[in-house]
Short mmCIF file of C-alpha atoms in Angstrom, two decimals:
data_model
loop_
_atom_site.label_atom_id
_atom_site.label_comp_id
_atom_site.label_asym_id
_atom_site.label_seq_id
_atom_site.Cartn_x
_atom_site.Cartn_y
_atom_site.Cartn_z
CA MET N 1018 0.00 0.00 0.00
CA ILE N 1019 1.15 3.56 -0.58
CA GLU N 1020 2.23 5.39 2.59
CA LEU N 1021 0.82 8.93 2.51
CA HIS N 1022 1.82 9.97 6.06
CA GLY N 1023 -1.68 11.16 6.95
CA TYR N 1024 -2.09 13.28 3.81
CA GLY N 1025 -4.64 10.89 2.30
CA PRO N 1026 -7.67 12.98 3.34
CA LEU N 1027 -6.00 16.06 1.84
CA LEU N 1028 -5.70 14.27 -1.50
CA ALA N 1029 -9.29 13.03 -1.24
CA ASP N 1030 -10.54 16.59 -0.64
CA GLY N 1031 -8.45 17.73 -3.60
CA ALA N 1032 -9.86 14.99 -5.81
CA TRP N 1033 -13.39 16.01 -4.85
CA LEU N 1034 -12.65 19.65 -5.71
CA THR N 1035 -11.15 18.53 -9.05
CA LEU N 1036 -14.43 16.80 -9.88
CA ARG N 1037 -16.45 19.85 -8.89
CA VAL N 1038 -14.33 22.15 -11.06
CA ALA N 1039 -14.62 19.71 -13.95
CA PHE N 1040 -18.41 19.43 -13.71
CA ALA N 1041 -18.89 23.19 -13.32
CA SER N 1042 -16.63 23.80 -16.34
CA VAL N 1043 -18.33 21.27 -18.55
CA ALA N 1044 -21.78 22.70 -17.74
CA LEU N 1045 -20.67 26.24 -18.60
CA GLY N 1046 -18.58 24.99 -21.53
CA LEU N 1047 -21.57 23.27 -23.15
CA VAL N 1048 -23.41 26.59 -23.05
CA PHE N 1049 -20.42 28.32 -24.70
CA GLY N 1050 -20.26 25.56 -27.30
CA LEU N 1051 -23.96 25.75 -28.17
CA LEU N 1052 -23.80 29.54 -28.41
CA GLY N 1053 -20.66 29.29 -30.55
CA ALA N 1054 -22.20 26.74 -32.90
CA THR N 1055 -25.40 28.77 -33.24
CA ALA N 1056 -23.32 31.87 -34.03
CA LYS N 1057 -21.20 29.97 -36.58
CA LEU N 1058 -24.31 28.72 -38.37
CA SER N 1059 -26.18 32.02 -38.22
CA ARG N 1060 -26.77 34.28 -41.20
CA SER N 1061 -25.20 37.29 -39.52
CA VAL N 1062 -21.69 38.01 -40.78
CA PHE N 1063 -20.81 39.64 -37.47
CA LEU N 1064 -21.82 36.62 -35.37
CA ARG N 1065 -20.03 34.23 -37.70
CA GLY N 1066 -16.87 36.34 -37.55
CA ALA N 1067 -17.01 36.59 -33.76
CA ALA N 1068 -17.42 32.81 -33.38
CA THR N 1069 -14.58 32.12 -35.82
CA ALA N 1070 -12.28 34.50 -33.93
CA TYR N 1071 -13.26 32.84 -30.65
CA THR N 1072 -12.41 29.32 -31.79
CA ALA N 1073 -9.25 30.32 -33.68
CA ILE N 1074 -7.78 32.30 -30.78
CA VAL N 1075 -8.66 29.90 -27.97
CA ARG N 1076 -7.48 26.85 -29.88
CA GLY N 1077 -4.17 28.52 -30.71
CA LEU N 1078 -3.25 29.51 -27.14
CA PRO N 1079 -1.85 27.34 -24.34
CA GLU N 1080 -4.49 26.70 -21.68
CA LEU N 1081 -1.99 27.75 -19.01
CA LEU N 1082 -1.47 31.16 -20.62
CA LEU N 1083 -5.22 31.66 -20.96
CA LEU N 1084 -5.66 30.78 -17.31
CA LEU N 1085 -3.01 33.31 -16.27
CA ILE N 1086 -4.57 35.99 -18.48
CA ILE N 1087 -8.02 35.42 -17.01
CA PHE N 1088 -6.79 35.15 -13.42
CA TYR N 1089 -4.30 38.06 -13.27
CA GLY N 1090 -5.99 40.14 -15.94
CA GLY N 1091 -9.40 39.59 -14.34
CA SER N 1092 -8.08 40.46 -10.90
CA LEU N 1093 -6.56 43.66 -12.21
CA LEU N 1094 -9.78 44.56 -13.97
CA VAL N 1095 -11.91 43.96 -10.89
CA GLN N 1096 -9.43 45.88 -8.78
CA SER N 1097 -9.37 48.91 -11.05
CA VAL N 1098 -13.17 49.03 -11.08
CA TRP N 1099 -13.12 48.67 -7.30
CA GLN N 1100 -10.66 51.57 -6.96
CA GLU N 1101 -12.79 53.74 -9.23
CA LEU N 1102 -15.62 53.11 -6.80
CA GLY N 1103 -13.43 54.27 -3.93
CA GLY N 1104 -12.26 50.93 -2.54
CA GLU N 1105 -8.68 50.50 -1.40
CA SER N 1106 -7.88 46.91 -0.46
CA TYR N 1107 -6.19 44.45 -2.80
CA ILE N 1108 -8.60 42.17 -4.62
CA GLU N 1109 -7.89 38.83 -6.27
CA ILE N 1110 -10.62 36.93 -8.06
CA ASN N 1111 -11.46 33.49 -6.75
CA PRO N 1112 -9.23 30.83 -8.39
CA PHE N 1113 -12.21 28.46 -8.59
CA VAL N 1114 -14.12 31.01 -10.66
CA ALA N 1115 -11.13 31.90 -12.85
CA GLY N 1116 -10.27 28.22 -13.38
CA THR N 1117 -13.82 27.16 -14.17
CA PHE N 1118 -14.25 30.05 -16.55
CA THR N 1119 -10.97 29.29 -18.36
CA LEU N 1120 -11.67 25.58 -18.78
CA ALA N 1121 -15.24 26.31 -19.90
CA PHE N 1122 -13.92 28.85 -22.39
CA VAL N 1123 -11.51 26.29 -23.87
CA PHE N 1124 -14.07 23.47 -23.82
CA GLY N 1125 -16.59 25.79 -25.51
CA ALA N 1126 -14.22 26.61 -28.36
CA TYR N 1127 -13.67 22.96 -29.25
CA ALA N 1128 -17.33 22.08 -28.54
CA THR N 1129 -18.40 24.78 -31.01
CA GLU N 1130 -16.89 22.70 -33.82
CA VAL N 1131 -18.35 19.47 -32.45
CA PHE N 1132 -21.87 20.92 -32.23
CA ARG N 1133 -21.59 22.61 -35.61
CA GLY N 1134 -20.74 19.30 -37.23
CA ALA N 1135 -23.50 17.50 -35.33
CA ILE N 1136 -26.15 20.04 -36.29
CA LEU N 1137 -25.12 19.88 -39.95
CA ALA N 1138 -25.24 16.08 -39.82
CA VAL N 1139 -28.99 16.01 -39.17
CA PRO N 1140 -30.61 15.46 -42.59
CA LYS N 1141 -32.47 18.55 -43.75
CA GLY N 1142 -35.36 16.46 -45.03
CA GLN N 1143 -36.17 15.32 -41.50
CA VAL N 1144 -36.52 18.91 -40.33
CA GLU N 1145 -38.76 19.71 -43.30
CA ALA N 1146 -40.78 16.55 -42.64
CA ALA N 1147 -41.26 17.56 -39.00
CA TYR N 1148 -42.66 20.92 -40.04
CA ALA N 1149 -44.77 19.27 -42.73
CA VAL N 1150 -46.54 17.09 -40.17
CA GLY N 1151 -47.32 20.25 -38.22
CA MET N 1152 -44.73 20.25 -35.43
CA THR N 1153 -43.94 23.59 -33.86
CA ARG N 1154 -40.34 24.83 -33.83
CA LEU N 1155 -39.92 23.69 -30.24
CA GLN N 1156 -41.37 20.25 -30.91
CA MET N 1157 -39.15 19.84 -33.95
CA PHE N 1158 -36.08 20.82 -31.90
CA ARG N 1159 -36.94 18.51 -29.00
CA ARG N 1160 -38.01 15.47 -30.99
CA VAL N 1161 -35.94 15.60 -34.16
CA MET N 1162 -32.87 17.78 -33.68
CA LEU N 1163 -31.86 17.23 -30.06
CA PRO N 1164 -31.74 13.40 -29.93
CA GLN N 1165 -29.72 13.25 -33.14
CA VAL N 1166 -27.39 16.15 -32.37
CA TRP N 1167 -26.73 14.47 -29.02
CA ARG N 1168 -25.90 11.20 -30.72
CA PHE N 1169 -23.59 12.78 -33.30
CA ALA N 1170 -21.90 15.07 -30.77
CA LEU N 1171 -21.37 12.55 -27.98
CA PRO N 1172 -18.07 10.96 -29.13
CA GLY N 1173 -16.51 14.39 -29.70
CA LEU N 1174 -17.79 15.79 -26.41
CA GLY N 1175 -16.54 12.68 -24.62
CA ASN N 1176 -13.01 13.32 -25.86
CA LEU N 1177 -13.25 16.96 -24.79
CA TRP N 1178 -14.38 15.87 -21.33
CA LEU N 1179 -11.30 13.66 -20.97
CA VAL N 1180 -9.08 16.58 -21.99
CA LEU N 1181 -10.87 18.92 -19.57
CA LEU N 1182 -10.52 16.48 -16.70
CA LYS N 1183 -6.75 16.52 -17.14
CA ASP N 1184 -6.57 20.28 -17.68
CA THR N 1185 -8.09 20.89 -14.23
CA SER N 1186 -4.59 20.17 -12.87
CA LEU N 1187 -3.43 23.51 -14.35
CA ILE N 1188 -5.56 25.42 -11.85
CA SER N 1189 -3.13 24.37 -9.13
CA VAL N 1190 -0.78 26.96 -10.65
CA ILE N 1191 -3.09 29.75 -9.40
CA ASN N 1192 -3.34 28.05 -5.98
CA LEU N 1193 -6.70 26.33 -6.08
CA ASN N 1194 -6.37 23.40 -3.67
CA GLU N 1195 -7.54 20.69 -6.05
CA LEU N 1196 -5.88 17.29 -6.45
CA MET N 1197 -2.63 18.50 -8.01
CA TYR N 1198 -2.21 21.27 -5.43
CA ALA N 1199 -2.84 18.78 -2.62
CA ALA N 1200 -0.23 16.45 -4.11
CA ARG N 1201 2.28 19.31 -4.23
CA ALA N 1202 1.50 20.20 -0.63
CA GLY N 1203 1.95 16.58 0.48
CA ALA N 1204 5.15 16.25 -1.55
CA GLY N 1205 6.57 19.42 -0.01
CA LYS N 1206 5.77 18.43 3.57
CA THR N 1207 7.00 14.84 3.41
CA HIS N 1208 9.86 15.23 0.86
CA GLU N 1209 8.43 12.27 -1.01
CA PRO N 1210 7.36 13.87 -4.29
CA PHE N 1211 7.33 10.64 -6.27
CA THR N 1212 4.83 9.00 -3.92
CA PHE N 1213 2.43 11.92 -4.03
CA PHE N 1214 2.60 12.69 -7.73
CA ALA N 1215 2.27 9.01 -8.59
CA THR N 1216 -0.80 8.78 -6.34
CA ALA N 1217 -2.29 11.84 -8.04
CA ALA N 1218 -1.56 10.24 -11.42
CA LEU N 1219 -3.39 7.08 -10.34
CA ILE N 1220 -6.41 9.09 -9.21
CA TYR N 1221 -6.54 10.96 -12.53
CA LEU N 1222 -6.21 7.62 -14.31
CA ALA N 1223 -9.13 6.24 -12.29
CA PHE N 1224 -11.25 9.26 -13.23
CA THR N 1225 -10.36 8.70 -16.88
CA ILE N 1226 -11.28 5.02 -16.73
CA VAL N 1227 -14.64 5.68 -15.05
CA SER N 1228 -15.37 8.43 -17.60
CA MET N 1229 -14.57 6.11 -20.48
CA VAL N 1230 -16.92 3.44 -19.17
CA VAL N 1231 -19.76 5.94 -18.68
CA LEU N 1232 -19.14 7.47 -22.11
CA GLN N 1233 -19.17 4.11 -23.82
CA TYR N 1234 -22.46 3.27 -22.13
CA SER N 1235 -23.98 6.64 -23.07
CA GLU N 1236 -22.86 6.31 -26.67
CA ARG N 1237 -24.47 2.91 -26.93
CA ARG N 1238 -27.62 4.26 -25.31
CA ALA N 1239 -27.76 7.24 -27.68
CA GLN N 1240 -27.55 4.83 -30.60
CA ARG N 1241 -30.47 2.64 -29.61
CA GLY N 1242 -32.91 2.32 -32.47
CA VAL N 1243 -30.27 3.13 -35.09
CA ARG N 1244 -29.81 0.53 -37.76
CA MET N 1245 -26.16 -0.25 -38.30
CA GLY N 1246 -25.19 -1.21 -41.85
CA MET H 963 -6.44 51.40 -16.32
CA GLU H 964 -3.82 52.19 -18.89
CA PHE H 965 -1.54 50.22 -21.12
CA ASP H 966 2.20 50.58 -20.66
CA PHE H 967 3.35 50.49 -24.27
CA GLN H 968 6.95 51.22 -23.34
CA LEU H 969 7.02 48.09 -21.18
CA MET H 970 5.55 46.09 -24.05
CA VAL H 971 8.25 47.22 -26.46
CA ASP H 972 10.99 46.75 -23.87
CA SER H 973 10.01 43.15 -23.11
CA ILE H 974 9.87 42.00 -26.72
CA PRO H 975 13.55 40.87 -26.90
CA ALA H 976 13.20 38.79 -23.72
CA LEU H 977 9.94 37.27 -24.97
CA LEU H 978 11.51 36.44 -28.32
CA LYS H 979 14.24 34.58 -26.47
CA GLY H 980 11.51 32.67 -24.63
CA MET H 981 9.86 31.94 -27.94
CA GLY H 982 13.15 30.44 -29.13
CA MET H 983 13.20 28.19 -26.08
CA THR H 984 9.58 27.14 -26.74
CA ALA H 985 10.38 26.35 -30.37
CA GLN H 986 13.44 24.37 -29.32
CA LEU H 987 11.52 22.32 -26.73
CA VAL H 988 8.70 21.57 -29.14
CA ALA H 989 10.94 20.70 -32.09
CA LEU H 990 13.22 18.41 -30.10
CA ALA H 991 10.35 16.64 -28.30
CA LEU H 992 8.44 16.15 -31.55
CA ALA H 993 11.46 14.78 -33.40
CA LEU H 994 12.41 12.36 -30.63
CA GLY H 995 8.76 11.50 -29.99
CA LEU H 996 8.18 10.61 -33.62
CA CYS H 997 11.24 8.32 -33.69
CA LEU H 998 9.87 6.57 -30.61
CA ALA H 999 6.29 6.47 -31.89
CA VAL H 1000 7.01 4.44 -35.03
CA PRO H 1001 8.25 1.29 -33.23
CA LEU H 1002 5.55 1.80 -30.58
CA ALA H 1003 2.82 1.92 -33.21
CA LEU H 1004 4.20 -1.16 -34.93
CA ALA H 1005 4.28 -3.00 -31.61
CA ARG H 1006 0.78 -1.77 -30.80
CA THR H 1007 -0.60 -3.21 -34.06
CA SER H 1008 1.22 -6.51 -33.59
CA LYS H 1009 -0.79 -9.62 -32.79
CA ASN H 1010 1.74 -10.78 -30.22
CA PRO H 1011 0.46 -9.90 -26.70
CA ILE H 1012 4.01 -9.59 -25.34
CA LEU H 1013 4.48 -6.75 -27.80
CA TRP H 1014 1.16 -4.94 -27.78
CA MET H 1015 0.13 -5.21 -24.13
CA PRO H 1016 2.95 -3.19 -22.53
CA VAL H 1017 2.69 -0.58 -25.28
CA TYR H 1018 -1.05 -0.37 -24.70
CA GLY H 1019 -0.38 0.24 -20.99
CA PHE H 1020 2.24 2.91 -21.75
CA ILE H 1021 -0.09 4.74 -24.13
CA PHE H 1022 -3.02 4.46 -21.74
CA VAL H 1023 -1.11 5.89 -18.77
CA PHE H 1024 0.36 8.80 -20.74
CA ARG H 1025 -2.95 9.70 -22.34
CA GLY H 1026 -4.94 9.24 -19.14
CA THR H 1027 -2.95 11.48 -16.80
CA PRO H 1028 -2.35 15.25 -16.96
CA ILE H 1029 0.97 16.25 -18.51
CA LEU H 1030 1.51 18.54 -15.50
CA VAL H 1031 1.55 15.47 -13.25
CA GLN H 1032 3.95 13.75 -15.63
CA ILE H 1033 6.39 16.63 -15.69
CA PHE H 1034 6.32 16.97 -11.89
CA LEU H 1035 6.76 13.25 -11.49
CA VAL H 1036 9.91 13.40 -13.60
CA TYR H 1037 11.37 16.68 -12.33
CA TYR H 1038 10.56 16.45 -8.62
CA GLY H 1039 9.66 12.78 -8.25
CA LEU H 1040 12.63 10.94 -9.72
CA GLY H 1041 15.05 12.60 -7.27
CA GLN H 1042 13.25 10.90 -4.39
CA SER H 1043 14.84 7.59 -5.32
CA GLU H 1044 18.36 7.01 -4.06
CA THR H 1045 19.07 4.74 -7.03
CA VAL H 1046 18.27 7.50 -9.53
CA ARG H 1047 20.34 10.08 -7.66
CA GLU H 1048 23.38 7.84 -7.63
CA SER H 1049 23.06 6.56 -11.16
CA PHE H 1050 24.79 7.96 -14.24
CA LEU H 1051 21.40 9.40 -15.30
CA TRP H 1052 21.29 11.93 -12.47
CA PRO H 1053 23.15 14.77 -14.26
CA PHE H 1054 20.48 14.41 -16.92
CA PHE H 1055 17.38 14.35 -14.67
CA LYS H 1056 18.78 17.14 -12.50
CA GLU H 1057 18.26 19.62 -15.31
CA ALA H 1058 14.76 21.06 -15.78
CA TYR H 1059 15.46 21.31 -19.50
CA TRP H 1060 16.09 17.60 -19.98
CA CYS H 1061 13.20 16.69 -17.70
CA ALA H 1062 10.90 18.75 -19.90
CA ILE H 1063 12.29 17.19 -23.08
CA PHE H 1064 12.01 13.70 -21.57
CA THR H 1065 8.39 14.19 -20.45
CA PHE H 1066 7.24 15.89 -23.64
CA THR H 1067 8.92 13.22 -25.76
CA LEU H 1068 7.21 10.34 -23.95
CA ASN H 1069 3.89 12.17 -23.91
CA THR H 1070 3.86 13.03 -27.59
CA SER H 1071 5.13 9.57 -28.54
CA ALA H 1072 2.12 8.02 -26.78
CA TYR H 1073 -0.34 10.23 -28.66
CA THR H 1074 1.54 9.86 -31.95
CA ALA H 1075 1.72 6.08 -31.64
CA GLU H 1076 -2.07 6.00 -31.31
CA ILE H 1077 -2.43 8.23 -34.39
CA LEU H 1078 -0.04 6.04 -36.37
CA ARG H 1079 -1.86 2.91 -35.24
CA GLY H 1080 -5.06 4.25 -36.79
CA ALA H 1081 -3.17 5.12 -39.95
CA ILE H 1082 -1.47 1.72 -40.20
CA LYS H 1083 -4.86 0.04 -39.95
CA ALA H 1084 -6.18 2.35 -42.67
CA VAL H 1085 -3.55 1.35 -45.25
CA PRO H 1086 -5.58 -0.37 -47.99
CA HIS H 1087 -5.34 -4.12 -47.70
CA GLY H 1088 -5.02 -4.58 -51.45
CA GLU H 1089 -1.76 -2.65 -51.55
CA LEU H 1090 -0.22 -4.93 -48.94
CA GLU H 1091 -1.43 -8.01 -50.81
CA ALA H 1092 -0.05 -6.64 -54.06
CA ALA H 1093 3.33 -6.03 -52.43
CA ARG H 1094 3.40 -9.53 -51.03
CA ALA H 1095 2.32 -10.98 -54.38
CA LEU H 1096 5.35 -9.26 -55.92
CA GLY H 1097 7.50 -11.20 -53.50
CA LEU H 1098 8.56 -8.33 -51.24
CA SER H 1099 9.86 -9.45 -47.87
CA ARG H 1100 7.94 -8.44 -44.74
CA LEU H 1101 10.50 -5.82 -43.85
CA LEU H 1102 10.44 -4.39 -47.34
CA VAL H 1103 6.62 -4.19 -47.30
CA LEU H 1104 6.89 -2.34 -44.03
CA ARG H 1105 9.52 0.09 -45.31
CA ARG H 1106 8.16 0.72 -48.79
CA ILE H 1107 4.37 0.45 -48.32
CA THR H 1108 3.08 0.46 -44.75
CA VAL H 1109 5.21 3.19 -43.17
CA PRO H 1110 5.12 5.78 -45.99
CA ARG H 1111 1.41 5.22 -46.60
CA ALA H 1112 0.62 5.44 -42.90
CA PHE H 1113 2.59 8.70 -42.62
CA ARG H 1114 0.56 10.31 -45.36
CA LEU H 1115 -2.72 9.09 -43.83
CA ALA H 1116 -1.66 10.29 -40.36
CA LEU H 1117 -0.61 13.77 -41.44
CA PRO H 1118 -3.83 15.71 -40.63
CA ALA H 1119 -4.13 14.12 -37.17
CA TYR H 1120 -0.41 14.54 -36.55
CA GLY H 1121 -0.79 18.23 -37.38
CA ASN H 1122 -3.22 18.56 -34.48
CA GLU H 1123 -0.74 16.78 -32.25
CA ILE H 1124 1.97 19.31 -33.19
CA ILE H 1125 -0.31 22.18 -32.12
CA LEU H 1126 -1.24 20.38 -28.89
CA MET H 1127 2.47 19.89 -28.18
CA LEU H 1128 3.11 23.60 -28.71
CA LYS H 1129 0.36 24.41 -26.22
CA ALA H 1130 1.55 21.81 -23.72
CA SER H 1131 5.09 23.22 -23.87
CA ALA H 1132 3.85 26.17 -21.78
CA LEU H 1133 3.98 23.78 -18.81
CA ALA H 1134 7.77 23.93 -18.97
CA SER H 1135 7.37 27.25 -17.16
CA THR H 1136 6.10 25.37 -14.07
CA ILE H 1137 9.50 23.72 -13.61
CA THR H 1138 11.46 26.99 -13.79
CA LEU H 1139 12.22 26.89 -17.51
CA LEU H 1140 12.20 30.23 -19.31
CA ASP H 1141 10.08 29.40 -22.31
CA LEU H 1142 7.67 31.98 -23.76
CA THR H 1143 5.16 31.60 -20.92
CA GLY H 1144 7.98 31.40 -18.37
CA VAL H 1145 9.55 34.69 -19.49
CA ALA H 1146 6.14 36.40 -19.48
CA ARG H 1147 5.43 35.12 -15.96
CA VAL H 1148 8.80 36.32 -14.63
CA ILE H 1149 8.31 39.82 -16.03
CA VAL H 1150 4.71 39.95 -14.78
CA ALA H 1151 5.86 38.97 -11.28
CA ARG H 1152 8.34 41.86 -11.36
CA THR H 1153 6.17 44.57 -12.91
CA PHE H 1154 2.63 43.33 -12.26
CA ALA H 1155 1.55 44.22 -15.76
CA PRO H 1156 -0.31 41.03 -16.76
CA TYR H 1157 -2.17 42.51 -19.72
CA GLU H 1158 0.86 43.90 -21.49
CA LEU H 1159 3.04 40.81 -21.17
CA PHE H 1160 0.46 38.08 -21.61
CA VAL H 1161 -1.07 39.77 -24.63
CA ILE H 1162 2.26 39.85 -26.48
CA ALA H 1163 3.00 36.27 -25.41
CA ALA H 1164 -0.45 35.25 -26.70
CA LEU H 1165 0.22 36.95 -30.04
CA MET H 1166 3.55 35.12 -30.32
CA TYR H 1167 1.86 31.78 -29.65
CA LEU H 1168 -0.78 32.57 -32.26
CA ALA H 1169 2.00 33.42 -34.73
CA LEU H 1170 3.67 30.06 -34.05
CA THR H 1171 0.33 28.26 -34.46
CA LEU H 1172 -0.27 30.06 -37.74
CA ILE H 1173 3.18 29.09 -39.06
CA ILE H 1174 2.56 25.45 -38.13
CA VAL H 1175 -0.91 25.37 -39.71
CA ARG H 1176 0.35 26.98 -42.93
CA THR H 1177 3.32 24.63 -43.19
CA LEU H 1178 1.06 21.63 -42.69
CA LYS H 1179 -1.41 22.82 -45.31
CA TYR H 1180 1.43 23.27 -47.77
CA THR H 1181 2.91 19.84 -46.94
CA GLU H 1182 -0.45 18.15 -47.43
CA TRP H 1183 -0.88 19.95 -50.74
CA ARG H 1184 2.60 18.91 -51.88
CA LEU H 1185 1.97 15.30 -50.92
CA SER H 1186 -1.30 14.91 -52.78
CA PRO H 1187 -0.63 15.87 -56.43
CA HIS H 1188 -2.73 12.88 -57.53
CA LEU H 1189 -5.79 14.39 -55.87
CA ARG H 1190 -5.48 17.84 -57.41
CA PRO H 1191 -7.43 18.71 -60.55
CA PRO H 1192 -5.20 18.68 -63.65
CA PRO H 1193 -3.89 22.07 -64.77
CA GLN H 1194 -6.16 23.87 -67.23
CA VAL H 1195 -4.85 23.85 -70.81
CA ASN H 1196 -6.46 26.22 -73.23
#
């Protein structure tokens, strides 16, 4: 068994925070992705341009740099607004908020492409048929679009989730006490870095394995009723 | 809030030096990683479990854990072991630079091996049969058909891997290396001007990404003359 010198609970708390950051980011990131895909498929030149700039810039920058920009830049912005209002103390934005926002921003940029492809993959005739049998826009979206977009998008979103799960470790750089930060703390206190980082690696690996099992199940579920050639 | 343009201009030389370090890390890791990925991919596609199972485990571990954990495990973790500290490898693992190269190489080789595996499986069966029918030895089939064909098929996916490697290289800054992100972080810590520094660093990364994307597009175009429409003759 691995000897953690009483730092096991610290790692467990960190792992729990890692999961919370990941779930919060994926929820917000899906919203960004849907908005991005809608903008990319819209008729407005301005919206299309904005969405293209969003995906091109975010996908070309290191996640770590983006995190630092949002954390330090955001803190400075909040602080300058605060000083304008007459405040004096030093303000730093919450690392959980900055981290979640960054990961969601990155997830959203990649998810934009995934959703765009999935929406385009729904045959146009089915949409026309839905309207022809008298469905309202909402009914059409709920019964025809959504189940199919979900099915087409799921493999892509699953990969993005696995990437996001691993990227949560970056937030330790701005001192959020998630799993990686806890491992660093344990490593520093006990002078046994290998033990702690290897344990963290195993926990991340376990998260990945569980995610893969759930994703495989969901993909199979989303495909029920589809005839395979 | 105002922008300090003077600071921006003054930090460009230092940032360019960091960009050089980033380019060096990425180029070296990619080159070494590719050399490692070819035998790994071949072992991964083998039917012999003694060959494919350990490679599968290697790929799974490197793709399933954050690269930040990997780099810390190498840089901070390996020194914990007495055996490593007393071995001839210690001068090598003592240096942050070589730790970064080592980690990035293994990481990219795992991803690249998986990409190549897909490409090897996608090489048309008929071409392999034709080669064998001509009496080519197994090694010759590998060298003349499988590997070159797989490389061409893997190119688009490998292009993505190059960009991911460029982005992952920013993690070198967490183990004290002065790559592009590292230089920007050091100057920000001194001047507390995050906007100015990070914005230029971001632009430099985007420039590198653009160069990579363009080069890849051109390479793909060069390698597919048989797919281009014939030149118009009036």
